[in-house]
Amino acid sequence: ERVPRSENSEESDRNRDRSSHRKKRRFDSGPDPNKIKELLTKRDRDYDKTPDSPTDQQNQSNAAGLKKPPMFVGCDKHAKRAYIGNIPADTDAIDLQCFLNLSMNAAGGCLEDGNPVLNSSFINLDKRFMFVELRSVEETTAIMQLDGIKYRNHTLKIRRPVDYDRNPVIEPERAIPKLNLSKLGMISTQVEDSELKLFVGGLPQSMNEEQIK
């Protein structure tokens, strides 16, 4: 006669059946030799690979070594603008632009052939000023030496724009031209600090440069 099995025995059999059908977990199995061989072969192949030349991509992006860091992008354009004040009320922007280019060329203020002043970006005849854009930071700095030049009997004021930001500083990549102002019949208004430099203030607005001299 068959003896009935206890409930505990039946439960043990069920647990054993379930565990026998379970999938074998990955961490229970050893590493696959074929996979290891494939990874080692790929590693050796990468080590033996000659790197791309330094770099066609870098050479393109660094064009002549003039690529600016991300924080300087757009800053050099701001550093290539100049304010021209006290212009005649009927000034033609192109005519004044040509005058500035001729003056820069005559005084030796150009780093290369051609005209340094590219365009007049803004002109306000009511307030008698205009902004010009130059082709390089160095020539923009150099054109400041033309401050005080005579244009149609008007003494031009050549400055940095009021909103010019010196930070971050845009370092010149070439020497800033020193203008020979004697070729233009000018005396520089930019005087270096020395024992011979004097400041004279409180002058009447009616006085002109010749009267002050």
JSON list of C-alpha atoms in Angstrom, two decimals:
[
{"chain": "A", "resi": 1, "resn": "GLU", "atom": "CA", "xyz": [0.00, 0.00, 0.00]},
{"chain": "A", "resi": 2, "resn": "ARG", "atom": "CA", "xyz": [1.33, 3.45, -1.02]},
{"chain": "A", "resi": 3, "resn": "VAL", "atom": "CA", "xyz": [2.18, 5.74, 1.87]},
{"chain": "A", "resi": 4, "resn": "PRO", "atom": "CA", "xyz": [0.94, 9.33, 1.43]},
{"chain": "A", "resi": 5, "resn": "ARG", "atom": "CA", "xyz": [3.72, 11.90, 1.24]},
{"chain": "A", "resi": 6, "resn": "SER", "atom": "CA", "xyz": [3.89, 14.70, 3.72]},
{"chain": "A", "resi": 7, "resn": "GLU", "atom": "CA", "xyz": [3.13, 18.27, 2.70]},
{"chain": "A", "resi": 8, "resn": "ASN", "atom": "CA", "xyz": [6.75, 19.24, 3.39]},
{"chain": "A", "resi": 9, "resn": "SER", "atom": "CA", "xyz": [8.03, 16.65, 0.93]},
{"chain": "A", "resi": 10, "resn": "GLU", "atom": "CA", "xyz": [5.70, 17.86, -1.81]},
{"chain": "A", "resi": 11, "resn": "GLU", "atom": "CA", "xyz": [6.80, 21.47, -1.25]},
{"chain": "A", "resi": 12, "resn": "SER", "atom": "CA", "xyz": [10.46, 20.41, -1.52]},
{"chain": "A", "resi": 13, "resn": "ASP", "atom": "CA", "xyz": [9.81, 18.68, -4.83]},
{"chain": "A", "resi": 14, "resn": "ARG", "atom": "CA", "xyz": [8.10, 21.78, -6.23]},
{"chain": "A", "resi": 15, "resn": "ASN", "atom": "CA", "xyz": [11.01, 24.03, -5.20]},
{"chain": "A", "resi": 16, "resn": "ARG", "atom": "CA", "xyz": [13.48, 21.61, -6.77]},
{"chain": "A", "resi": 17, "resn": "ASP", "atom": "CA", "xyz": [11.53, 21.57, -10.03]},
{"chain": "A", "resi": 18, "resn": "ARG", "atom": "CA", "xyz": [11.42, 25.37, -10.16]},
{"chain": "A", "resi": 19, "resn": "SER", "atom": "CA", "xyz": [15.14, 25.73, -9.53]},
{"chain": "A", "resi": 20, "resn": "SER", "atom": "CA", "xyz": [15.96, 23.19, -12.24]},
{"chain": "A", "resi": 21, "resn": "HIS", "atom": "CA", "xyz": [14.04, 25.29, -14.80]},
{"chain": "A", "resi": 22, "resn": "ARG", "atom": "CA", "xyz": [15.64, 28.57, -13.81]},
{"chain": "A", "resi": 23, "resn": "LYS", "atom": "CA", "xyz": [17.99, 30.21, -16.27]},
{"chain": "A", "resi": 24, "resn": "LYS", "atom": "CA", "xyz": [21.59, 30.04, -15.40]},
{"chain": "A", "resi": 25, "resn": "ARG", "atom": "CA", "xyz": [22.69, 33.53, -14.30]},
{"chain": "A", "resi": 26, "resn": "ARG", "atom": "CA", "xyz": [25.55, 35.24, -16.13]},
{"chain": "A", "resi": 27, "resn": "PHE", "atom": "CA", "xyz": [27.71, 35.59, -13.05]},
{"chain": "A", "resi": 28, "resn": "ASP", "atom": "CA", "xyz": [27.49, 31.85, -12.56]},
{"chain": "A", "resi": 29, "resn": "SER", "atom": "CA", "xyz": [29.31, 31.27, -15.87]},
{"chain": "A", "resi": 30, "resn": "GLY", "atom": "CA", "xyz": [33.01, 31.82, -16.56]},
{"chain": "A", "resi": 31, "resn": "PRO", "atom": "CA", "xyz": [34.39, 34.33, -19.11]},
{"chain": "A", "resi": 32, "resn": "ASP", "atom": "CA", "xyz": [34.02, 33.45, -22.75]},
{"chain": "A", "resi": 33, "resn": "PRO", "atom": "CA", "xyz": [37.54, 32.73, -24.15]},
{"chain": "A", "resi": 34, "resn": "ASN", "atom": "CA", "xyz": [36.49, 33.85, -27.63]},
{"chain": "A", "resi": 35, "resn": "LYS", "atom": "CA", "xyz": [35.27, 37.22, -26.33]},
{"chain": "A", "resi": 36, "resn": "ILE", "atom": "CA", "xyz": [38.52, 37.77, -24.41]},
{"chain": "A", "resi": 37, "resn": "LYS", "atom": "CA", "xyz": [40.60, 36.99, -27.50]},
{"chain": "A", "resi": 38, "resn": "GLU", "atom": "CA", "xyz": [38.51, 39.40, -29.59]},
{"chain": "A", "resi": 39, "resn": "LEU", "atom": "CA", "xyz": [38.94, 42.26, -27.08]},
{"chain": "A", "resi": 40, "resn": "LEU", "atom": "CA", "xyz": [42.73, 41.72, -26.83]},
{"chain": "A", "resi": 41, "resn": "THR", "atom": "CA", "xyz": [43.08, 41.70, -30.61]},
{"chain": "A", "resi": 42, "resn": "LYS", "atom": "CA", "xyz": [41.10, 44.98, -30.90]},
{"chain": "A", "resi": 43, "resn": "ARG", "atom": "CA", "xyz": [43.23, 46.59, -28.18]},
{"chain": "A", "resi": 44, "resn": "ASP", "atom": "CA", "xyz": [46.49, 45.67, -29.92]},
{"chain": "A", "resi": 45, "resn": "ARG", "atom": "CA", "xyz": [45.13, 46.94, -33.23]},
{"chain": "A", "resi": 46, "resn": "ASP", "atom": "CA", "xyz": [44.21, 50.32, -31.67]},
{"chain": "A", "resi": 47, "resn": "TYR", "atom": "CA", "xyz": [47.64, 50.66, -30.04]},
{"chain": "A", "resi": 48, "resn": "ASP", "atom": "CA", "xyz": [49.39, 50.06, -33.35]},
{"chain": "A", "resi": 49, "resn": "LYS", "atom": "CA", "xyz": [47.21, 52.58, -35.20]},
{"chain": "A", "resi": 50, "resn": "THR", "atom": "CA", "xyz": [48.99, 55.78, -36.33]},
{"chain": "A", "resi": 51, "resn": "PRO", "atom": "CA", "xyz": [47.09, 58.87, -35.10]},
{"chain": "A", "resi": 52, "resn": "ASP", "atom": "CA", "xyz": [45.63, 61.25, -37.64]},
{"chain": "A", "resi": 53, "resn": "SER", "atom": "CA", "xyz": [48.03, 64.02, -38.57]},
{"chain": "A", "resi": 54, "resn": "PRO", "atom": "CA", "xyz": [47.81, 66.75, -35.94]},
{"chain": "A", "resi": 55, "resn": "THR", "atom": "CA", "xyz": [45.41, 67.44, -37.37]},
{"chain": "A", "resi": 56, "resn": "ASP", "atom": "CA", "xyz": [43.91, 68.30, -40.53]},
{"chain": "A", "resi": 57, "resn": "GLN", "atom": "CA", "xyz": [40.87, 69.21, -38.48]},
{"chain": "A", "resi": 58, "resn": "GLN", "atom": "CA", "xyz": [42.91, 71.41, -36.13]},
{"chain": "A", "resi": 59, "resn": "ASN", "atom": "CA", "xyz": [44.76, 72.97, -39.05]},
{"chain": "A", "resi": 60, "resn": "GLN", "atom": "CA", "xyz": [41.48, 73.99, -40.60]},
{"chain": "A", "resi": 61, "resn": "SER", "atom": "CA", "xyz": [40.01, 75.31, -37.38]},
{"chain": "A", "resi": 62, "resn": "ASN", "atom": "CA", "xyz": [43.23, 77.05, -36.30]},
{"chain": "A", "resi": 63, "resn": "ALA", "atom": "CA", "xyz": [43.69, 78.73, -39.69]},
{"chain": "A", "resi": 64, "resn": "ALA", "atom": "CA", "xyz": [47.14, 80.32, -39.48]},
{"chain": "A", "resi": 65, "resn": "GLY", "atom": "CA", "xyz": [47.07, 79.97, -35.71]},
{"chain": "A", "resi": 66, "resn": "LEU", "atom": "CA", "xyz": [44.50, 82.73, -35.35]},
{"chain": "A", "resi": 67, "resn": "LYS", "atom": "CA", "xyz": [41.73, 80.69, -33.80]},
{"chain": "A", "resi": 68, "resn": "LYS", "atom": "CA", "xyz": [40.42, 82.40, -30.64]},
{"chain": "A", "resi": 69, "resn": "PRO", "atom": "CA", "xyz": [39.41, 80.54, -27.51]},
{"chain": "A", "resi": 70, "resn": "PRO", "atom": "CA", "xyz": [35.61, 80.24, -27.12]},
{"chain": "A", "resi": 71, "resn": "MET", "atom": "CA", "xyz": [35.51, 83.06, -24.58]},
{"chain": "A", "resi": 72, "resn": "PHE", "atom": "CA", "xyz": [37.14, 85.43, -27.12]},
{"chain": "A", "resi": 73, "resn": "VAL", "atom": "CA", "xyz": [34.83, 84.67, -30.00]},
{"chain": "A", "resi": 74, "resn": "GLY", "atom": "CA", "xyz": [33.31, 87.95, -31.20]},
{"chain": "A", "resi": 75, "resn": "CYS", "atom": "CA", "xyz": [35.54, 90.03, -28.93]},
{"chain": "A", "resi": 76, "resn": "ASP", "atom": "CA", "xyz": [38.04, 90.89, -31.67]},
{"chain": "A", "resi": 77, "resn": "LYS", "atom": "CA", "xyz": [35.28, 92.38, -33.82]},
{"chain": "A", "resi": 78, "resn": "HIS", "atom": "CA", "xyz": [34.49, 94.80, -31.01]},
{"chain": "A", "resi": 79, "resn": "ALA", "atom": "CA", "xyz": [38.22, 95.62, -30.79]},
{"chain": "A", "resi": 80, "resn": "LYS", "atom": "CA", "xyz": [38.30, 96.52, -34.50]},
{"chain": "A", "resi": 81, "resn": "ARG", "atom": "CA", "xyz": [35.87, 99.45, -34.28]},
{"chain": "A", "resi": 82, "resn": "ALA", "atom": "CA", "xyz": [36.82, 103.12, -34.00]},
{"chain": "A", "resi": 83, "resn": "TYR", "atom": "CA", "xyz": [34.79, 106.22, -33.14]},
{"chain": "A", "resi": 84, "resn": "ILE", "atom": "CA", "xyz": [35.27, 109.25, -35.41]},
{"chain": "A", "resi": 85, "resn": "GLY", "atom": "CA", "xyz": [33.85, 112.43, -33.88]},
{"chain": "A", "resi": 86, "resn": "ASN", "atom": "CA", "xyz": [33.49, 116.11, -34.85]},
{"chain": "A", "resi": 87, "resn": "ILE", "atom": "CA", "xyz": [32.86, 115.27, -38.50]},
{"chain": "A", "resi": 88, "resn": "PRO", "atom": "CA", "xyz": [31.32, 117.91, -40.82]},
{"chain": "A", "resi": 89, "resn": "ALA", "atom": "CA", "xyz": [27.52, 117.96, -40.79]},
{"chain": "A", "resi": 90, "resn": "ASP", "atom": "CA", "xyz": [27.38, 117.02, -44.49]},
{"chain": "A", "resi": 91, "resn": "THR", "atom": "CA", "xyz": [29.98, 114.25, -44.34]},
{"chain": "A", "resi": 92, "resn": "ASP", "atom": "CA", "xyz": [29.84, 111.51, -46.95]},
{"chain": "A", "resi": 93, "resn": "ALA", "atom": "CA", "xyz": [30.77, 108.25, -45.21]},
{"chain": "A", "resi": 94, "resn": "ILE", "atom": "CA", "xyz": [32.64, 106.84, -48.21]},
{"chain": "A", "resi": 95, "resn": "ASP", "atom": "CA", "xyz": [34.64, 110.05, -48.66]},
{"chain": "A", "resi": 96, "resn": "LEU", "atom": "CA", "xyz": [35.73, 110.09, -45.02]},
{"chain": "A", "resi": 97, "resn": "GLN", "atom": "CA", "xyz": [36.55, 106.38, -45.20]},
{"chain": "A", "resi": 98, "resn": "CYS", "atom": "CA", "xyz": [38.80, 107.05, -48.22]},
{"chain": "A", "resi": 99, "resn": "PHE", "atom": "CA", "xyz": [40.45, 109.95, -46.39]},
{"chain": "A", "resi": 100, "resn": "LEU", "atom": "CA", "xyz": [41.28, 107.72, -43.41]},
{"chain": "A", "resi": 101, "resn": "ASN", "atom": "CA", "xyz": [42.66, 104.98, -45.68]},
{"chain": "A", "resi": 102, "resn": "LEU", "atom": "CA", "xyz": [44.86, 107.47, -47.55]},
{"chain": "A", "resi": 103, "resn": "SER", "atom": "CA", "xyz": [46.13, 108.90, -44.26]},
{"chain": "A", "resi": 104, "resn": "MET", "atom": "CA", "xyz": [46.93, 105.45, -42.83]},
{"chain": "A", "resi": 105, "resn": "ASN", "atom": "CA", "xyz": [48.80, 104.44, -45.99]},
{"chain": "A", "resi": 106, "resn": "ALA", "atom": "CA", "xyz": [50.72, 107.72, -46.20]},
{"chain": "A", "resi": 107, "resn": "ALA", "atom": "CA", "xyz": [51.82, 107.55, -42.56]},
{"chain": "A", "resi": 108, "resn": "GLY", "atom": "CA", "xyz": [52.88, 103.89, -42.71]},
{"chain": "A", "resi": 109, "resn": "GLY", "atom": "CA", "xyz": [50.04, 102.59, -40.57]},
{"chain": "A", "resi": 110, "resn": "CYS", "atom": "CA", "xyz": [49.20, 99.52, -42.67]},
{"chain": "A", "resi": 111, "resn": "LEU", "atom": "CA", "xyz": [50.41, 96.01, -41.92]},
{"chain": "A", "resi": 112, "resn": "GLU", "atom": "CA", "xyz": [49.76, 94.79, -45.45]},
{"chain": "A", "resi": 113, "resn": "ASP", "atom": "CA", "xyz": [48.71, 96.05, -48.85]},
{"chain": "A", "resi": 114, "resn": "GLY", "atom": "CA", "xyz": [45.23, 97.46, -49.25]},
{"chain": "A", "resi": 115, "resn": "ASN", "atom": "CA", "xyz": [42.96, 99.62, -47.16]},
{"chain": "A", "resi": 116, "resn": "PRO", "atom": "CA", "xyz": [42.77, 99.06, -43.39]},
{"chain": "A", "resi": 117, "resn": "VAL", "atom": "CA", "xyz": [39.37, 100.77, -42.97]},
{"chain": "A", "resi": 118, "resn": "LEU", "atom": "CA", "xyz": [36.80, 98.31, -44.32]},
{"chain": "A", "resi": 119, "resn": "ASN", "atom": "CA", "xyz": [33.54, 100.17, -43.87]},
{"chain": "A", "resi": 120, "resn": "SER", "atom": "CA", "xyz": [31.58, 102.75, -41.93]},
{"chain": "A", "resi": 121, "resn": "SER", "atom": "CA", "xyz": [29.31, 100.70, -39.69]},
{"chain": "A", "resi": 122, "resn": "PHE", "atom": "CA", "xyz": [27.24, 103.67, -38.46]},
{"chain": "A", "resi": 123, "resn": "ILE", "atom": "CA", "xyz": [26.98, 107.43, -39.06]},
{"chain": "A", "resi": 124, "resn": "ASN", "atom": "CA", "xyz": [24.98, 110.10, -37.24]},
{"chain": "A", "resi": 125, "resn": "LEU", "atom": "CA", "xyz": [25.17, 113.45, -39.02]},
{"chain": "A", "resi": 126, "resn": "ASP", "atom": "CA", "xyz": [23.00, 115.23, -36.45]},
{"chain": "A", "resi": 127, "resn": "LYS", "atom": "CA", "xyz": [25.50, 114.47, -33.69]},
{"chain": "A", "resi": 128, "resn": "ARG", "atom": "CA", "xyz": [28.40, 114.52, -36.16]},
{"chain": "A", "resi": 129, "resn": "PHE", "atom": "CA", "xyz": [30.06, 111.19, -35.52]},
{"chain": "A", "resi": 130, "resn": "MET", "atom": "CA", "xyz": [30.49, 107.82, -37.17]},
{"chain": "A", "resi": 131, "resn": "PHE", "atom": "CA", "xyz": [31.94, 104.41, -36.43]},
{"chain": "A", "resi": 132, "resn": "VAL", "atom": "CA", "xyz": [34.30, 102.59, -38.77]},
{"chain": "A", "resi": 133, "resn": "GLU", "atom": "CA", "xyz": [35.42, 98.98, -38.79]},
{"chain": "A", "resi": 134, "resn": "LEU", "atom": "CA", "xyz": [39.01, 98.01, -39.56]},
{"chain": "A", "resi": 135, "resn": "ARG", "atom": "CA", "xyz": [40.49, 94.74, -40.76]},
{"chain": "A", "resi": 136, "resn": "SER", "atom": "CA", "xyz": [42.81, 94.09, -37.79]},
{"chain": "A", "resi": 137, "resn": "VAL", "atom": "CA", "xyz": [43.11, 94.81, -34.08]},
{"chain": "A", "resi": 138, "resn": "GLU", "atom": "CA", "xyz": [46.61, 96.23, -34.59]},
{"chain": "A", "resi": 139, "resn": "GLU", "atom": "CA", "xyz": [45.57, 98.72, -37.27]},
{"chain": "A", "resi": 140, "resn": "THR", "atom": "CA", "xyz": [42.61, 99.76, -35.12]},
{"chain": "A", "resi": 141, "resn": "THR", "atom": "CA", "xyz": [45.03, 100.62, -32.33]},
{"chain": "A", "resi": 142, "resn": "ALA", "atom": "CA", "xyz": [47.26, 102.44, -34.82]},
{"chain": "A", "resi": 143, "resn": "ILE", "atom": "CA", "xyz": [44.47, 104.62, -36.23]},
{"chain": "A", "resi": 144, "resn": "MET", "atom": "CA", "xyz": [44.03, 106.18, -32.77]},
{"chain": "A", "resi": 145, "resn": "GLN", "atom": "CA", "xyz": [47.28, 108.04, -33.55]},
{"chain": "A", "resi": 146, "resn": "LEU", "atom": "CA", "xyz": [45.34, 110.03, -36.17]},
{"chain": "A", "resi": 147, "resn": "ASP", "atom": "CA", "xyz": [43.37, 111.73, -33.40]},
{"chain": "A", "resi": 148, "resn": "GLY", "atom": "CA", "xyz": [43.38, 115.46, -34.17]},
{"chain": "A", "resi": 149, "resn": "ILE", "atom": "CA", "xyz": [43.83, 115.12, -37.92]},
{"chain": "A", "resi": 150, "resn": "LYS", "atom": "CA", "xyz": [42.18, 117.84, -40.03]},
{"chain": "A", "resi": 151, "resn": "TYR", "atom": "CA", "xyz": [39.38, 116.82, -42.38]},
{"chain": "A", "resi": 152, "resn": "ARG", "atom": "CA", "xyz": [37.68, 119.62, -44.30]},
{"chain": "A", "resi": 153, "resn": "ASN", "atom": "CA", "xyz": [38.72, 122.16, -41.67]},
{"chain": "A", "resi": 154, "resn": "HIS", "atom": "CA", "xyz": [37.38, 119.99, -38.85]},
{"chain": "A", "resi": 155, "resn": "THR", "atom": "CA", "xyz": [39.63, 118.46, -36.22]},
{"chain": "A", "resi": 156, "resn": "LEU", "atom": "CA", "xyz": [38.57, 114.82, -35.98]},
{"chain": "A", "resi": 157, "resn": "LYS", "atom": "CA", "xyz": [38.33, 113.03, -32.67]},
{"chain": "A", "resi": 158, "resn": "ILE", "atom": "CA", "xyz": [39.38, 109.40, -33.07]},
{"chain": "A", "resi": 159, "resn": "ARG", "atom": "CA", "xyz": [38.73, 107.20, -30.06]},
{"chain": "A", "resi": 160, "resn": "ARG", "atom": "CA", "xyz": [37.68, 103.78, -28.91]},
{"chain": "A", "resi": 161, "resn": "PRO", "atom": "CA", "xyz": [33.89, 103.45, -28.65]},
{"chain": "A", "resi": 162, "resn": "VAL", "atom": "CA", "xyz": [32.53, 104.41, -25.23]},
{"chain": "A", "resi": 163, "resn": "ASP", "atom": "CA", "xyz": [31.34, 100.83, -24.69]},
{"chain": "A", "resi": 164, "resn": "TYR", "atom": "CA", "xyz": [34.74, 99.38, -25.61]},
{"chain": "A", "resi": 165, "resn": "ASP", "atom": "CA", "xyz": [35.55, 96.62, -23.14]},
{"chain": "A", "resi": 166, "resn": "ARG", "atom": "CA", "xyz": [39.22, 96.03, -22.41]},
{"chain": "A", "resi": 167, "resn": "ASN", "atom": "CA", "xyz": [38.38, 92.77, -20.65]},
{"chain": "A", "resi": 168, "resn": "PRO", "atom": "CA", "xyz": [39.09, 90.24, -21.91]},
{"chain": "A", "resi": 169, "resn": "VAL", "atom": "CA", "xyz": [42.18, 91.87, -23.37]},
{"chain": "A", "resi": 170, "resn": "ILE", "atom": "CA", "xyz": [42.72, 91.02, -27.04]},
{"chain": "A", "resi": 171, "resn": "GLU", "atom": "CA", "xyz": [46.46, 90.56, -27.37]},
{"chain": "A", "resi": 172, "resn": "PRO", "atom": "CA", "xyz": [47.87, 91.89, -30.67]},
{"chain": "A", "resi": 173, "resn": "GLU", "atom": "CA", "xyz": [49.47, 89.15, -32.75]},
{"chain": "A", "resi": 174, "resn": "ARG", "atom": "CA", "xyz": [51.67, 91.59, -34.69]},
{"chain": "A", "resi": 175, "resn": "ALA", "atom": "CA", "xyz": [53.49, 94.78, -33.82]},
{"chain": "A", "resi": 176, "resn": "ILE", "atom": "CA", "xyz": [51.29, 97.87, -33.75]},
{"chain": "A", "resi": 177, "resn": "PRO", "atom": "CA", "xyz": [52.39, 100.28, -36.51]},
{"chain": "A", "resi": 178, "resn": "LYS", "atom": "CA", "xyz": [53.94, 103.55, -35.39]},
{"chain": "A", "resi": 179, "resn": "LEU", "atom": "CA", "xyz": [52.58, 106.27, -37.66]},
{"chain": "A", "resi": 180, "resn": "ASN", "atom": "CA", "xyz": [54.92, 108.88, -39.13]},
{"chain": "A", "resi": 181, "resn": "LEU", "atom": "CA", "xyz": [52.61, 111.83, -38.51]},
{"chain": "A", "resi": 182, "resn": "SER", "atom": "CA", "xyz": [55.10, 114.33, -39.92]},
{"chain": "A", "resi": 183, "resn": "LYS", "atom": "CA", "xyz": [54.16, 113.07, -43.38]},
{"chain": "A", "resi": 184, "resn": "LEU", "atom": "CA", "xyz": [50.64, 114.30, -42.67]},
{"chain": "A", "resi": 185, "resn": "GLY", "atom": "CA", "xyz": [51.77, 117.61, -41.21]},
{"chain": "A", "resi": 186, "resn": "MET", "atom": "CA", "xyz": [50.48, 116.55, -37.79]},
{"chain": "A", "resi": 187, "resn": "ILE", "atom": "CA", "xyz": [51.67, 116.72, -34.22]},
{"chain": "A", "resi": 188, "resn": "SER", "atom": "CA", "xyz": [50.48, 113.77, -32.18]},
{"chain": "A", "resi": 189, "resn": "THR", "atom": "CA", "xyz": [47.80, 114.46, -29.57]},
{"chain": "A", "resi": 190, "resn": "GLN", "atom": "CA", "xyz": [48.90, 111.34, -27.71]},
{"chain": "A", "resi": 191, "resn": "VAL", "atom": "CA", "xyz": [51.73, 112.33, -25.39]},
{"chain": "A", "resi": 192, "resn": "GLU", "atom": "CA", "xyz": [53.48, 109.74, -23.27]},
{"chain": "A", "resi": 193, "resn": "ASP", "atom": "CA", "xyz": [53.68, 110.42, -19.54]},
{"chain": "A", "resi": 194, "resn": "SER", "atom": "CA", "xyz": [56.91, 112.19, -18.67]},
{"chain": "A", "resi": 195, "resn": "GLU", "atom": "CA", "xyz": [58.29, 115.13, -16.70]},
{"chain": "A", "resi": 196, "resn": "LEU", "atom": "CA", "xyz": [57.60, 117.37, -19.72]},
{"chain": "A", "resi": 197, "resn": "LYS", "atom": "CA", "xyz": [53.88, 116.57, -19.92]},
{"chain": "A", "resi": 198, "resn": "LEU", "atom": "CA", "xyz": [51.45, 119.20, -18.58]},
{"chain": "A", "resi": 199, "resn": "PHE", "atom": "CA", "xyz": [47.70, 119.18, -18.07]},
{"chain": "A", "resi": 200, "resn": "VAL", "atom": "CA", "xyz": [45.84, 122.46, -18.66]},
{"chain": "A", "resi": 201, "resn": "GLY", "atom": "CA", "xyz": [42.17, 122.50, -17.61]},
{"chain": "A", "resi": 202, "resn": "GLY", "atom": "CA", "xyz": [39.32, 124.97, -17.32]},
{"chain": "A", "resi": 203, "resn": "LEU", "atom": "CA", "xyz": [39.85, 126.46, -20.77]},
{"chain": "A", "resi": 204, "resn": "PRO", "atom": "CA", "xyz": [37.00, 128.42, -22.39]},
{"chain": "A", "resi": 205, "resn": "GLN", "atom": "CA", "xyz": [35.16, 126.43, -25.03]},
{"chain": "A", "resi": 206, "resn": "SER", "atom": "CA", "xyz": [35.55, 129.36, -27.43]},
{"chain": "A", "resi": 207, "resn": "MET", "atom": "CA", "xyz": [39.34, 128.91, -27.57]},
{"chain": "A", "resi": 208, "resn": "ASN", "atom": "CA", "xyz": [40.77, 126.95, -30.47]},
{"chain": "A", "resi": 209, "resn": "GLU", "atom": "CA", "xyz": [43.96, 124.92, -30.65]},
{"chain": "A", "resi": 210, "resn": "GLU", "atom": "CA", "xyz": [46.04, 127.74, -32.12]},
{"chain": "A", "resi": 211, "resn": "GLN", "atom": "CA", "xyz": [44.99, 130.17, -29.37]},
{"chain": "A", "resi": 212, "resn": "ILE", "atom": "CA", "xyz": [45.90, 127.65, -26.68]},
{"chain": "A", "resi": 213, "resn": "LYS", "atom": "CA", "xyz": [49.35, 127.20, -28.20]}
]
